[in-house]
Short mmCIF file of C-alpha atoms in Angstrom, two decimals:
data_model
loop_
_atom_site.label_atom_id
_atom_site.label_comp_id
_atom_site.label_asym_id
_atom_site.label_seq_id
_atom_site.Cartn_x
_atom_site.Cartn_y
_atom_site.Cartn_z
CA MET Y 15 -31.28 19.14 -3.49
CA LYS Y 16 -30.98 18.99 -7.28
CA LYS Y 17 -28.28 19.53 -9.88
CA ASN Y 18 -26.85 23.08 -10.07
CA ASP Y 19 -28.19 24.05 -6.63
CA THR Y 20 -25.67 25.93 -4.48
CA ALA Y 21 -25.41 25.92 -0.70
CA ALA Y 22 -23.16 26.76 2.21
CA VAL Y 23 -21.90 23.50 3.70
CA LYS Y 24 -20.02 22.77 6.95
CA ILE Y 25 -17.54 19.92 6.41
CA THR Y 26 -17.59 17.36 9.21
CA ASP Y 27 -15.86 14.30 7.77
CA ILE Y 28 -13.73 12.93 4.91
CA GLY Y 29 -14.89 10.22 2.49
CA VAL Y 30 -13.03 7.15 1.26
CA ASN Y 31 -11.68 9.04 -1.75
CA GLY Y 32 -10.73 12.16 0.21
CA GLU Y 33 -13.87 14.20 -0.43
CA GLY Y 34 -15.15 16.49 2.27
CA ILE Y 35 -18.54 15.43 3.65
CA GLY Y 36 -21.21 17.78 4.89
CA LYS Y 37 -25.00 18.01 5.14
CA VAL Y 38 -27.60 20.53 4.01
CA ASP Y 39 -30.97 19.97 5.71
CA GLY Y 40 -30.07 16.32 6.20
CA TYR Y 41 -28.92 15.85 2.58
CA THR Y 42 -25.33 14.58 2.35
CA LEU Y 43 -22.89 16.18 -0.08
CA PHE Y 44 -19.43 14.92 -1.08
CA ILE Y 45 -17.19 17.85 -1.97
CA LYS Y 46 -13.68 17.35 -3.38
CA ASP Y 47 -10.90 19.62 -1.99
CA ALA Y 48 -12.85 20.54 1.17
CA VAL Y 49 -11.33 19.59 4.52
CA ILE Y 50 -12.82 18.93 7.95
CA GLY Y 51 -13.78 22.22 9.60
CA ASP Y 52 -14.27 24.21 6.38
CA THR Y 53 -17.50 26.02 5.58
CA VAL Y 54 -17.71 26.13 1.80
CA GLU Y 55 -19.96 27.26 -0.99
CA ALA Y 56 -20.66 24.20 -3.15
CA LYS Y 57 -22.54 23.58 -6.39
CA VAL Y 58 -24.33 20.25 -6.84
CA MET Y 59 -23.03 18.42 -9.93
CA LYS Y 60 -24.79 15.07 -9.47
CA ALA Y 61 -27.82 14.49 -7.25
CA LYS Y 62 -29.01 11.13 -5.94
CA LYS Y 63 -32.01 10.54 -3.67
CA ASN Y 64 -30.18 10.82 -0.34
CA TYR Y 65 -26.78 12.20 -1.32
CA GLY Y 66 -24.98 14.10 -4.05
CA TYR Y 67 -21.61 15.22 -5.38
CA ALA Y 68 -20.76 18.90 -5.43
CA ARG Y 69 -17.98 21.15 -6.66
CA LEU Y 70 -16.14 23.46 -4.29
CA MET Y 71 -16.86 27.00 -5.49
CA LYS Y 72 -15.47 29.03 -2.60
CA VAL Y 73 -14.11 28.52 0.91
CA LEU Y 74 -16.37 30.76 3.00
CA SER Y 75 -14.67 30.02 6.32
CA PRO Y 76 -11.46 27.98 6.27
CA SER Y 77 -10.88 25.22 8.77
CA PRO Y 78 -8.24 25.94 11.43
CA ASP Y 79 -6.61 22.78 10.05
CA ARG Y 80 -6.47 24.01 6.44
CA VAL Y 81 -2.91 24.58 5.20
CA THR Y 82 -1.26 25.66 1.95
CA PRO Y 83 -0.25 22.52 0.06
CA ARG Y 84 3.44 22.02 -0.64
CA CYS Y 85 2.72 20.84 -4.19
CA GLU Y 86 1.11 23.22 -6.68
CA PHE Y 87 -0.72 20.29 -8.29
CA ALA Y 88 -2.22 18.94 -5.06
CA ARG Y 89 -5.83 19.70 -6.07
CA LYS Y 90 -5.54 18.33 -9.59
CA CYS Y 91 -3.46 15.23 -8.86
CA GLY Y 92 -5.12 12.02 -7.74
CA GLY Y 93 -2.20 11.02 -5.52
CA CYS Y 94 -2.60 13.39 -2.54
CA GLN Y 95 -6.21 13.69 -1.45
CA ILE Y 96 -5.71 15.59 1.82
CA GLN Y 97 -2.51 17.62 1.44
CA GLU Y 98 -4.48 20.76 2.33
CA MET Y 99 -5.16 19.38 5.81
CA SER Y 100 -2.58 19.86 8.58
CA TYR Y 101 -0.60 16.71 9.31
CA GLY Y 102 -1.75 16.58 12.92
CA ARG Y 103 -5.37 16.65 11.77
CA GLN Y 104 -4.64 13.94 9.19
CA LEU Y 105 -3.41 11.66 11.95
CA ALA Y 106 -6.47 12.34 14.11
CA PHE Y 107 -8.73 11.65 11.12
CA LYS Y 108 -7.03 8.32 10.39
CA GLU Y 109 -7.21 7.16 13.99
CA GLN Y 110 -10.89 8.06 14.06
CA LYS Y 111 -11.40 6.28 10.73
CA VAL Y 112 -10.12 3.04 12.25
CA ARG Y 113 -12.15 3.53 15.43
CA GLY Y 114 -15.31 4.39 13.51
CA ASN Y 115 -15.14 1.25 11.40
CA LEU Y 116 -14.49 -0.93 14.45
CA GLU Y 117 -17.54 0.56 16.17
CA ARG Y 118 -19.91 0.63 13.18
CA ILE Y 119 -18.93 -2.55 11.30
CA GLY Y 120 -17.22 -4.58 14.00
CA GLY Y 121 -19.72 -3.79 16.72
CA PHE Y 122 -17.00 -3.09 19.30
CA SER Y 123 -17.98 -0.83 22.17
CA LYS Y 124 -16.54 2.62 22.81
CA GLU Y 125 -15.41 1.46 26.25
CA LEU Y 126 -13.44 -1.47 24.78
CA LEU Y 127 -11.84 0.70 22.10
CA ASP Y 128 -10.88 3.32 24.67
CA ARG Y 129 -9.00 0.55 26.46
CA VAL Y 130 -7.30 -1.23 23.54
CA MET Y 131 -6.54 1.55 21.04
CA GLU Y 132 -3.02 2.99 21.15
CA PRO Y 133 -2.03 6.39 19.66
CA VAL Y 134 -1.56 6.52 15.89
CA LEU Y 135 2.07 6.23 14.70
CA GLY Y 136 2.85 9.21 12.44
CA MET Y 137 5.96 10.56 10.72
CA GLU Y 138 8.33 13.34 11.74
CA GLU Y 139 8.68 14.34 8.07
CA PRO Y 140 5.58 13.36 6.07
CA PHE Y 141 6.99 14.30 2.65
CA GLY Y 142 9.56 12.64 0.37
CA TYR Y 143 8.85 9.25 1.90
CA ARG Y 144 8.07 7.10 -1.15
CA ASN Y 145 10.90 4.78 -2.22
CA LYS Y 146 8.91 3.63 -5.26
CA ALA Y 147 6.92 5.46 -7.92
CA GLN Y 148 5.43 4.51 -11.28
CA PHE Y 149 5.16 7.38 -13.75
CA PRO Y 150 2.87 7.18 -16.82
CA PHE Y 151 4.06 8.79 -20.04
CA GLY Y 152 1.95 10.65 -22.58
CA THR Y 153 2.06 13.44 -25.15
CA ASP Y 154 1.01 17.08 -24.73
CA LYS Y 155 -0.86 19.20 -27.28
CA GLN Y 156 2.43 20.36 -28.78
CA GLY Y 157 3.54 16.78 -29.40
CA ASN Y 158 6.11 16.70 -26.60
CA PRO Y 159 6.51 13.70 -24.29
CA VAL Y 160 5.28 14.33 -20.74
CA THR Y 161 5.18 12.40 -17.50
CA GLY Y 162 3.67 12.94 -14.07
CA PHE Y 163 0.60 11.53 -12.37
CA TYR Y 164 -3.00 11.01 -13.37
CA ALA Y 165 -5.59 13.58 -12.39
CA GLY Y 166 -8.12 12.17 -9.96
CA ARG Y 167 -10.43 9.51 -11.49
CA THR Y 168 -8.95 10.02 -14.98
CA HIS Y 169 -6.02 8.94 -17.11
CA ASP Y 170 -5.17 12.55 -17.97
CA ILE Y 171 -1.53 13.15 -17.08
CA ILE Y 172 -0.61 16.20 -15.02
CA PRO Y 173 2.98 16.97 -16.08
CA ASN Y 174 5.14 16.98 -12.96
CA THR Y 175 8.60 15.50 -12.46
CA ASP Y 176 8.98 16.65 -8.85
CA CYS Y 177 6.36 14.91 -6.69
CA ALA Y 178 6.46 16.12 -3.08
CA LEU Y 179 6.03 12.56 -1.79
CA GLY Y 180 8.76 11.00 -3.93
CA ALA Y 181 12.53 10.70 -3.72
CA PRO Y 182 14.40 13.84 -4.89
CA VAL Y 183 16.34 11.80 -7.48
CA ASN Y 184 13.12 11.08 -9.40
CA ARG Y 185 13.19 14.49 -11.03
CA GLU Y 186 16.64 14.08 -12.58
CA ILE Y 187 15.82 10.59 -13.84
CA LEU Y 188 12.51 11.62 -15.41
CA GLU Y 189 13.92 14.73 -17.07
CA THR Y 190 16.80 12.66 -18.47
CA ILE Y 191 14.31 10.21 -20.00
CA LEU Y 192 12.13 13.01 -21.40
CA GLY Y 193 15.19 14.70 -22.93
CA PHE Y 194 16.24 11.41 -24.52
CA MET Y 195 12.76 10.81 -25.95
CA LYS Y 196 12.61 14.29 -27.43
CA LYS Y 197 16.09 14.09 -28.95
CA TYR Y 198 15.55 10.71 -30.61
CA GLN Y 199 11.82 11.14 -31.33
CA ILE Y 200 10.81 8.19 -29.14
CA PRO Y 201 7.00 8.33 -28.82
CA SER Y 202 5.00 7.89 -25.63
CA TYR Y 203 2.37 5.17 -25.56
CA ASP Y 204 -1.18 6.23 -26.45
CA GLU Y 205 -3.82 4.28 -24.51
CA LYS Y 206 -6.53 5.15 -27.05
CA THR Y 207 -4.72 3.89 -30.15
CA GLY Y 208 -2.32 1.34 -28.66
CA ASN Y 209 0.54 3.03 -30.54
CA GLY Y 210 3.74 4.51 -29.14
CA LEU Y 211 6.53 2.96 -27.09
CA ILE Y 212 7.24 4.31 -23.58
CA ARG Y 213 4.33 3.44 -21.28
CA HIS Y 214 5.62 3.88 -17.72
CA VAL Y 215 8.85 4.26 -15.80
CA LEU Y 216 9.24 2.55 -12.42
CA ILE Y 217 11.81 4.06 -10.04
CA ARG Y 218 12.84 2.37 -6.79
CA CYS Y 219 15.32 3.70 -4.25
CA GLY Y 220 16.95 1.77 -1.42
CA SER Y 221 16.58 4.08 1.56
CA ALA Y 222 19.31 2.36 3.58
CA THR Y 223 21.65 1.52 0.69
CA GLY Y 224 21.17 4.46 -1.69
CA GLU Y 225 20.80 2.02 -4.59
CA ILE Y 226 18.55 3.12 -7.48
CA MET Y 227 16.53 1.09 -9.98
CA VAL Y 228 14.96 2.33 -13.20
CA CYS Y 229 12.61 0.02 -15.10
CA LEU Y 230 11.24 1.20 -18.45
CA VAL Y 231 7.86 -0.35 -19.31
CA VAL Y 232 7.49 -0.39 -23.09
CA ASN Y 233 4.98 -1.34 -25.76
CA GLY Y 234 7.55 -3.53 -27.53
CA GLU Y 235 10.76 -5.45 -26.97
CA GLU Y 236 13.44 -2.77 -27.18
CA ILE Y 237 14.11 0.97 -27.20
CA PRO Y 238 15.89 2.57 -30.20
CA HIS Y 239 19.18 4.25 -29.24
CA ALA Y 240 18.88 2.73 -25.77
CA ASP Y 241 22.66 2.91 -25.23
CA ALA Y 242 22.50 6.71 -25.17
CA LEU Y 243 19.88 6.65 -22.42
CA ILE Y 244 21.67 3.95 -20.46
CA ASP Y 245 24.93 5.92 -20.54
CA ARG Y 246 23.20 8.97 -19.05
CA LEU Y 247 21.32 7.08 -16.36
CA ALA Y 248 24.33 4.94 -15.39
CA GLU Y 249 26.31 8.09 -14.53
CA MET Y 250 23.93 8.98 -11.71
CA PRO Y 251 25.22 8.26 -8.18
CA GLY Y 252 23.61 5.14 -6.75
CA MET Y 253 22.34 3.77 -10.07
CA THR Y 254 22.41 -0.01 -9.70
CA SER Y 255 19.78 -1.49 -12.01
CA ILE Y 256 18.38 -0.44 -15.39
CA THR Y 257 15.80 -2.85 -16.78
CA LEU Y 258 13.13 -3.09 -19.45
CA SER Y 259 9.70 -4.70 -19.00
CA PRO Y 260 7.76 -5.41 -22.24
CA ASN Y 261 4.00 -4.85 -21.98
CA THR Y 262 2.20 -4.99 -25.33
CA ARG Y 263 -1.27 -5.67 -23.94
CA ARG Y 264 -4.15 -3.19 -24.22
CA THR Y 265 -4.60 -3.01 -20.48
CA ASN Y 266 -4.32 -0.68 -17.51
CA VAL Y 267 -1.92 -3.12 -15.83
CA ILE Y 268 1.34 -1.22 -15.55
CA MET Y 269 4.10 -3.83 -15.52
CA GLY Y 270 4.73 -6.60 -18.02
CA ASP Y 271 5.05 -10.20 -16.86
CA SER Y 272 8.85 -10.19 -17.14
CA PHE Y 273 11.85 -7.91 -17.39
CA LYS Y 274 15.35 -7.97 -18.83
CA VAL Y 275 18.48 -6.27 -17.57
CA LEU Y 276 19.83 -3.44 -19.73
CA TRP Y 277 22.62 -2.43 -17.33
CA GLY Y 278 23.81 -3.41 -13.88
CA GLN Y 279 21.78 -6.09 -12.14
CA GLY Y 280 18.13 -7.09 -11.99
CA TYR Y 281 17.53 -5.90 -8.44
CA ILE Y 282 18.50 -3.44 -5.75
CA THR Y 283 19.00 -4.23 -2.08
CA ASP Y 284 17.61 -2.50 0.98
CA TYR Y 285 17.26 -3.09 4.70
CA ILE Y 286 14.36 -3.03 7.12
CA GLY Y 287 15.99 -3.14 10.52
CA ASN Y 288 18.89 -5.56 10.12
CA ILE Y 289 17.18 -7.75 7.49
CA LYS Y 290 18.47 -7.38 3.93
CA TYR Y 291 16.09 -7.67 0.99
CA GLN Y 292 16.63 -8.07 -2.75
CA ILE Y 293 13.97 -6.15 -4.67
CA SER Y 294 13.29 -6.72 -8.36
CA PRO Y 295 11.04 -4.59 -10.61
CA LEU Y 296 8.23 -7.11 -10.02
CA SER Y 297 8.68 -7.43 -6.25
CA PHE Y 298 6.14 -6.10 -3.77
CA TYR Y 299 7.94 -3.95 -1.20
CA GLN Y 300 6.42 -1.34 1.10
CA VAL Y 301 6.85 2.18 -0.31
CA ASN Y 302 7.52 3.95 3.01
CA PRO Y 303 10.67 2.49 4.61
CA VAL Y 304 10.58 4.64 7.76
CA GLN Y 305 7.03 3.61 8.63
CA THR Y 306 7.53 0.03 7.42
CA GLU Y 307 10.13 -0.53 10.12
CA LYS Y 308 7.69 0.87 12.69
CA LEU Y 309 4.89 -1.32 11.31
CA TYR Y 310 6.92 -4.55 11.41
CA SER Y 311 8.42 -3.72 14.80
CA LEU Y 312 4.89 -3.25 16.11
CA ALA Y 313 3.80 -6.60 14.64
CA MET Y 314 6.86 -8.18 16.31
CA GLU Y 315 6.03 -6.49 19.62
CA TYR Y 316 2.43 -7.73 19.49
CA ALA Y 317 3.55 -11.29 18.62
CA ASP Y 318 5.84 -11.20 21.70
CA LEU Y 319 7.91 -14.18 20.54
CA LYS Y 320 10.10 -15.98 23.08
CA GLY Y 321 12.10 -18.21 20.71
CA GLY Y 322 10.31 -21.52 20.23
CA GLU Y 323 7.00 -20.54 18.63
CA THR Y 324 5.53 -21.77 15.37
CA VAL Y 325 4.30 -18.82 13.33
CA TRP Y 326 2.29 -18.63 10.11
CA ASP Y 327 2.64 -15.45 8.03
CA LEU Y 328 -0.20 -15.28 5.49
CA TYR Y 329 0.01 -13.02 2.42
CA CYS Y 330 3.75 -12.83 3.10
CA GLY Y 331 4.90 -11.15 -0.14
CA ILE Y 332 8.68 -11.32 -0.47
CA GLY Y 333 8.97 -12.42 3.14
CA THR Y 334 9.32 -9.01 4.75
CA ILE Y 335 7.36 -9.75 7.92
CA SER Y 336 8.28 -13.47 7.86
CA LEU Y 337 11.99 -12.78 8.09
CA PHE Y 338 11.46 -10.17 10.79
CA LEU Y 339 9.56 -12.76 12.84
CA ALA Y 340 12.03 -15.56 12.10
CA GLN Y 341 14.67 -13.72 14.13
CA LYS Y 342 12.78 -14.64 17.30
CA ALA Y 343 10.51 -17.57 16.33
CA GLY Y 344 11.21 -21.28 16.31
CA LYS Y 345 9.68 -21.77 12.84
CA VAL Y 346 7.94 -19.45 10.39
CA TYR Y 347 5.75 -20.57 7.48
CA GLY Y 348 4.99 -17.95 4.81
CA VAL Y 349 2.22 -18.14 2.20
CA GLU Y 350 1.87 -15.96 -0.90
CA ILE Y 351 -0.01 -16.39 -4.20
CA ILE Y 352 2.65 -14.81 -6.45
CA PRO Y 353 5.42 -17.30 -7.40
CA GLN Y 354 7.94 -14.53 -8.08
CA ALA Y 355 7.37 -13.16 -4.57
CA ILE Y 356 8.00 -16.58 -3.03
CA ASP Y 357 11.21 -16.91 -5.09
CA ASP Y 358 12.24 -13.54 -3.66
CA ALA Y 359 11.27 -14.63 -0.12
CA ARG Y 360 13.42 -17.75 -0.34
CA LYS Y 361 16.33 -15.75 -1.75
CA ASN Y 362 15.95 -13.16 1.01
CA ALA Y 363 15.99 -15.89 3.65
CA GLU Y 364 19.15 -17.30 2.08
CA ILE Y 365 21.06 -14.01 1.90
CA ASN Y 366 20.23 -13.34 5.57
CA GLY Y 367 21.25 -16.85 6.68
CA ILE Y 368 17.73 -17.54 7.99
CA GLU Y 369 17.02 -21.27 7.98
CA ASN Y 370 13.84 -21.45 10.08
CA ALA Y 371 11.52 -19.93 7.45
CA GLU Y 372 9.65 -22.03 4.88
CA PHE Y 373 7.50 -20.61 2.08
CA PHE Y 374 4.48 -21.91 0.14
CA VAL Y 375 3.04 -20.67 -3.17
CA GLY Y 376 -0.74 -20.38 -3.33
CA LYS Y 377 -3.80 -18.58 -2.03
CA ALA Y 378 -3.70 -18.31 1.76
CA GLU Y 379 -7.38 -19.25 1.87
CA GLU Y 380 -6.53 -22.52 0.07
CA VAL Y 381 -3.04 -23.38 1.34
CA LEU Y 382 -3.70 -23.13 5.08
CA PRO Y 383 -7.02 -25.07 5.13
CA ARG Y 384 -5.51 -27.80 2.89
CA TRP Y 385 -2.38 -28.04 5.04
CA TYR Y 386 -4.54 -28.28 8.16
CA ARG Y 387 -6.80 -30.99 6.70
CA GLU Y 388 -3.83 -33.07 5.54
CA ASN Y 389 -2.24 -33.03 8.99
CA GLU Y 390 -5.30 -32.96 11.24
CA GLY Y 391 -6.23 -36.64 10.78
CA ALA Y 392 -2.76 -37.93 11.58
CA GLU Y 393 -2.39 -35.81 14.68
CA ALA Y 394 -5.93 -35.04 15.77
CA GLY Y 395 -6.01 -33.25 19.06
CA LEU Y 396 -2.25 -32.80 19.37
CA ARG Y 397 -1.19 -29.42 20.69
CA GLY Y 398 2.37 -30.12 21.79
CA GLU Y 399 5.69 -29.24 20.23
CA GLY Y 400 5.50 -32.15 17.79
CA SER Y 401 2.12 -31.27 16.30
CA ARG Y 402 2.21 -30.12 12.69
CA THR Y 403 -1.23 -28.55 13.05
CA ARG Y 404 -0.05 -26.38 15.90
CA ALA Y 405 0.39 -22.62 15.52
CA ASP Y 406 1.32 -20.30 18.37
CA VAL Y 407 0.92 -17.11 16.36
CA ILE Y 408 -0.75 -16.43 13.02
CA VAL Y 409 0.02 -13.17 11.25
CA VAL Y 410 -2.21 -12.02 8.39
CA ASP Y 411 -1.54 -9.07 6.09
CA PRO Y 412 -4.25 -9.43 3.42
CA PRO Y 413 -5.15 -7.19 0.47
CA ARG Y 414 -7.98 -4.68 0.78
CA LYS Y 415 -10.66 -7.35 0.43
CA GLY Y 416 -9.56 -8.82 3.77
CA CYS Y 417 -9.50 -12.51 4.71
CA ASP Y 418 -11.58 -15.24 3.08
CA GLU Y 419 -14.17 -16.95 5.30
CA ALA Y 420 -12.46 -20.34 4.86
CA LEU Y 421 -9.19 -18.85 6.06
CA LEU Y 422 -10.80 -17.33 9.16
CA ASP Y 423 -12.43 -20.69 9.94
CA THR Y 424 -9.08 -22.48 9.69
CA ILE Y 425 -7.40 -19.91 11.93
CA VAL Y 426 -10.05 -20.62 14.56
CA LYS Y 427 -9.58 -24.39 14.20
CA MET Y 428 -5.80 -24.10 14.61
CA GLN Y 429 -6.36 -22.17 17.85
CA PRO Y 430 -3.25 -20.00 17.89
CA GLU Y 431 -2.73 -18.19 21.16
CA LYS Y 432 -2.37 -14.93 19.24
CA VAL Y 433 -3.49 -13.50 15.91
CA VAL Y 434 -1.70 -10.40 14.64
CA TYR Y 435 -3.75 -8.76 11.89
CA VAL Y 436 -2.04 -6.14 9.68
CA SER Y 437 -4.64 -4.32 7.59
CA CYS Y 438 -4.70 -1.71 4.84
CA ASP Y 439 -8.50 -1.32 4.96
CA PRO Y 440 -10.27 -0.54 8.26
CA ALA Y 441 -13.66 -1.68 6.92
CA THR Y 442 -12.65 -5.24 6.00
CA LEU Y 443 -10.49 -5.35 9.14
CA ALA Y 444 -13.55 -4.61 11.29
CA ARG Y 445 -15.59 -7.25 9.46
CA ASP Y 446 -12.93 -9.95 10.00
CA LEU Y 447 -12.32 -9.04 13.63
CA LYS Y 448 -16.04 -9.37 14.29
CA VAL Y 449 -15.91 -12.94 12.94
CA LEU Y 450 -12.86 -13.89 15.01
CA CYS Y 451 -14.30 -12.35 18.17
CA GLY Y 452 -17.45 -14.36 17.64
CA LYS Y 453 -15.39 -17.55 17.60
CA GLY Y 454 -13.25 -17.37 20.69
CA TYR Y 455 -10.91 -14.39 20.30
CA GLU Y 456 -10.78 -10.97 21.90
CA LEU Y 457 -9.16 -7.64 21.07
CA GLU Y 458 -6.02 -6.85 23.04
CA LYS Y 459 -4.40 -3.96 21.16
CA VAL Y 460 -5.15 -1.79 18.11
CA ARG Y 461 -2.84 0.79 16.58
CA ALA Y 462 -3.06 2.80 13.35
CA VAL Y 463 0.18 3.42 11.43
CA ASP Y 464 0.36 6.25 8.90
CA MET Y 465 2.16 4.63 5.98
CA PHE Y 466 0.79 7.10 3.43
CA PRO Y 467 0.77 10.74 4.63
CA MET Y 468 -1.24 13.20 2.53
CA THR Y 469 -3.62 10.41 1.48
CA VAL Y 470 -6.72 8.93 3.14
CA HIS Y 471 -5.11 5.48 3.41
CA VAL Y 472 -4.03 4.01 6.74
CA GLU Y 473 -2.53 0.73 7.98
CA THR Y 474 -3.60 -0.86 11.25
CA VAL Y 475 -1.97 -3.51 13.44
CA VAL Y 476 -4.21 -5.53 15.77
CA LEU Y 477 -3.40 -8.07 18.44
CA MET Y 478 -6.03 -10.68 19.27
CA SER Y 479 -5.72 -13.44 21.86
CA ARG Y 480 -7.65 -16.65 22.47
CA LYS Y 481 -10.09 -16.25 25.36
CA ASP Y 482 -9.42 -19.71 26.81
CA LYS Y 483 -5.62 -19.63 26.62
#
C-alpha cells in the first residue's frame, strides 16, 4: 500500500502505543483509536515497506468490545490509549500481551504457560485510581492560562481539569491555580521561548490518609502574590503540603532537583497495608494504591517467607516492597540509585519501627556484584546462616529496560532459592527470564496485575525457583 490509499481493515491486535493493528493483503497497518474486533475504513498516512500508519476514517463494524469513553477527550489525549475498549477486554488483552511476549521472546512453551499463568488481577472500579498527576501549564490563543494533558505524541495541551483517571479533588485545585494566575497575570511557561513562570503542578493524594500535596514547578525561585494562592489552597480539606520546585532548565524533565515548603510540611503520608510511608514531591510512589497493595501482597505470597530469610530487594525506590517483605523476613537489603529515595526508605523504616532492613545507594547492577565479590573470597562456598553472600530470595523491580546482564549473572552466582521478578515491561521481562531459565531457574508462577486501566501498560509478578533446590 502507499500513502493516501484507503482500505477496510479488521483489527486483530493492539500495538505498544495503543494503536489498533490489522492487515490488508498481508500488509500491516497501525491505526490509532481502533480497538480489537473493529472493522474500520482507514487512510494510509505513512507507508513503509512492510507496514504503515493509517488514520481511522470510519468505524464500518464496531467491535462487540467497543464502548463509549467516559472522558470526552479520550481520543485526543495521550494518557488513555484504550478507553474505548471494554474493561473486561482490556484485561484479556493485557494477559495475552504478557503471554505473547513470554512465548515469542522468552521461548516458553504454551503448555508451560498454561500451567504457570494465573488470572490477571483487575480493578472493581477502573477510574479515578491515580493518586498522583503532573499537569503541564500553557497559554491558549486568547492569552489565558490552561492546563490539562498533552495530546498523543505532542506537547500540545488539551485543556481539561477533570481527568477521569485522577482524584476528584484535582479539578478544584487546578481551577483555583488557574483563577489565581488569571487574576494576578502570572504567565505560564512557554517551552519554545523559555519565558513564563508556571511550568507544571504536581498533585499527590494519600488514599488511606486523605492528605493532599500540591507542588508548583516554576521557571524561577518564587511566585508573585504567592500568599493569596496559598491561602486558597490551604482552606481545602486534607491539604497538608504546599511546595515549590524551581526548574529553570530548558528541558522536558518535569521536576526540579529540589523543593521548598511554602505551607504545611514537605511530605504527605500514606499506607500500603499496615506500612506507613512518607512521600515527598521527589519520591517515587506507585500511582494506583488499590492495585499496589495487590501487587505487593502477590510478591509477598510468591516469596513465601517463613521468618528467617535473607532477602535482597533491587530497585527498591523508597522501600515500598522492602518494608512489606521485612515484616516476615529475617533481613532485607534494598538497593536504589536515587539518594533521595534511599533517604526516604530509611525514614520509612524508622517511622514503622522496622530494624531488619538496610539500604544501599547505587546502581543495582553495580552494588550487588561488588558486594558479592567483596564477600565471596572470605566466605567462599558458605551457604549457611552466617554467610554474607547468602540470599534466600531476591526481588527485582527494574525500570522498563529490565535487568543488566551483570546483575543477572550475580543473581545466578548467589543461588537464591527463589527470584521474584516484578516487571513493568513484558518484553524485557521475557528476555531476562530466558536468561535465568538458561542458568538453573524455572518458572513457577506468572500473574499480570492491571496497575494502569485504560492504558496499554501492565505489571507482571513472576516467581522463579532454583531447579536444584
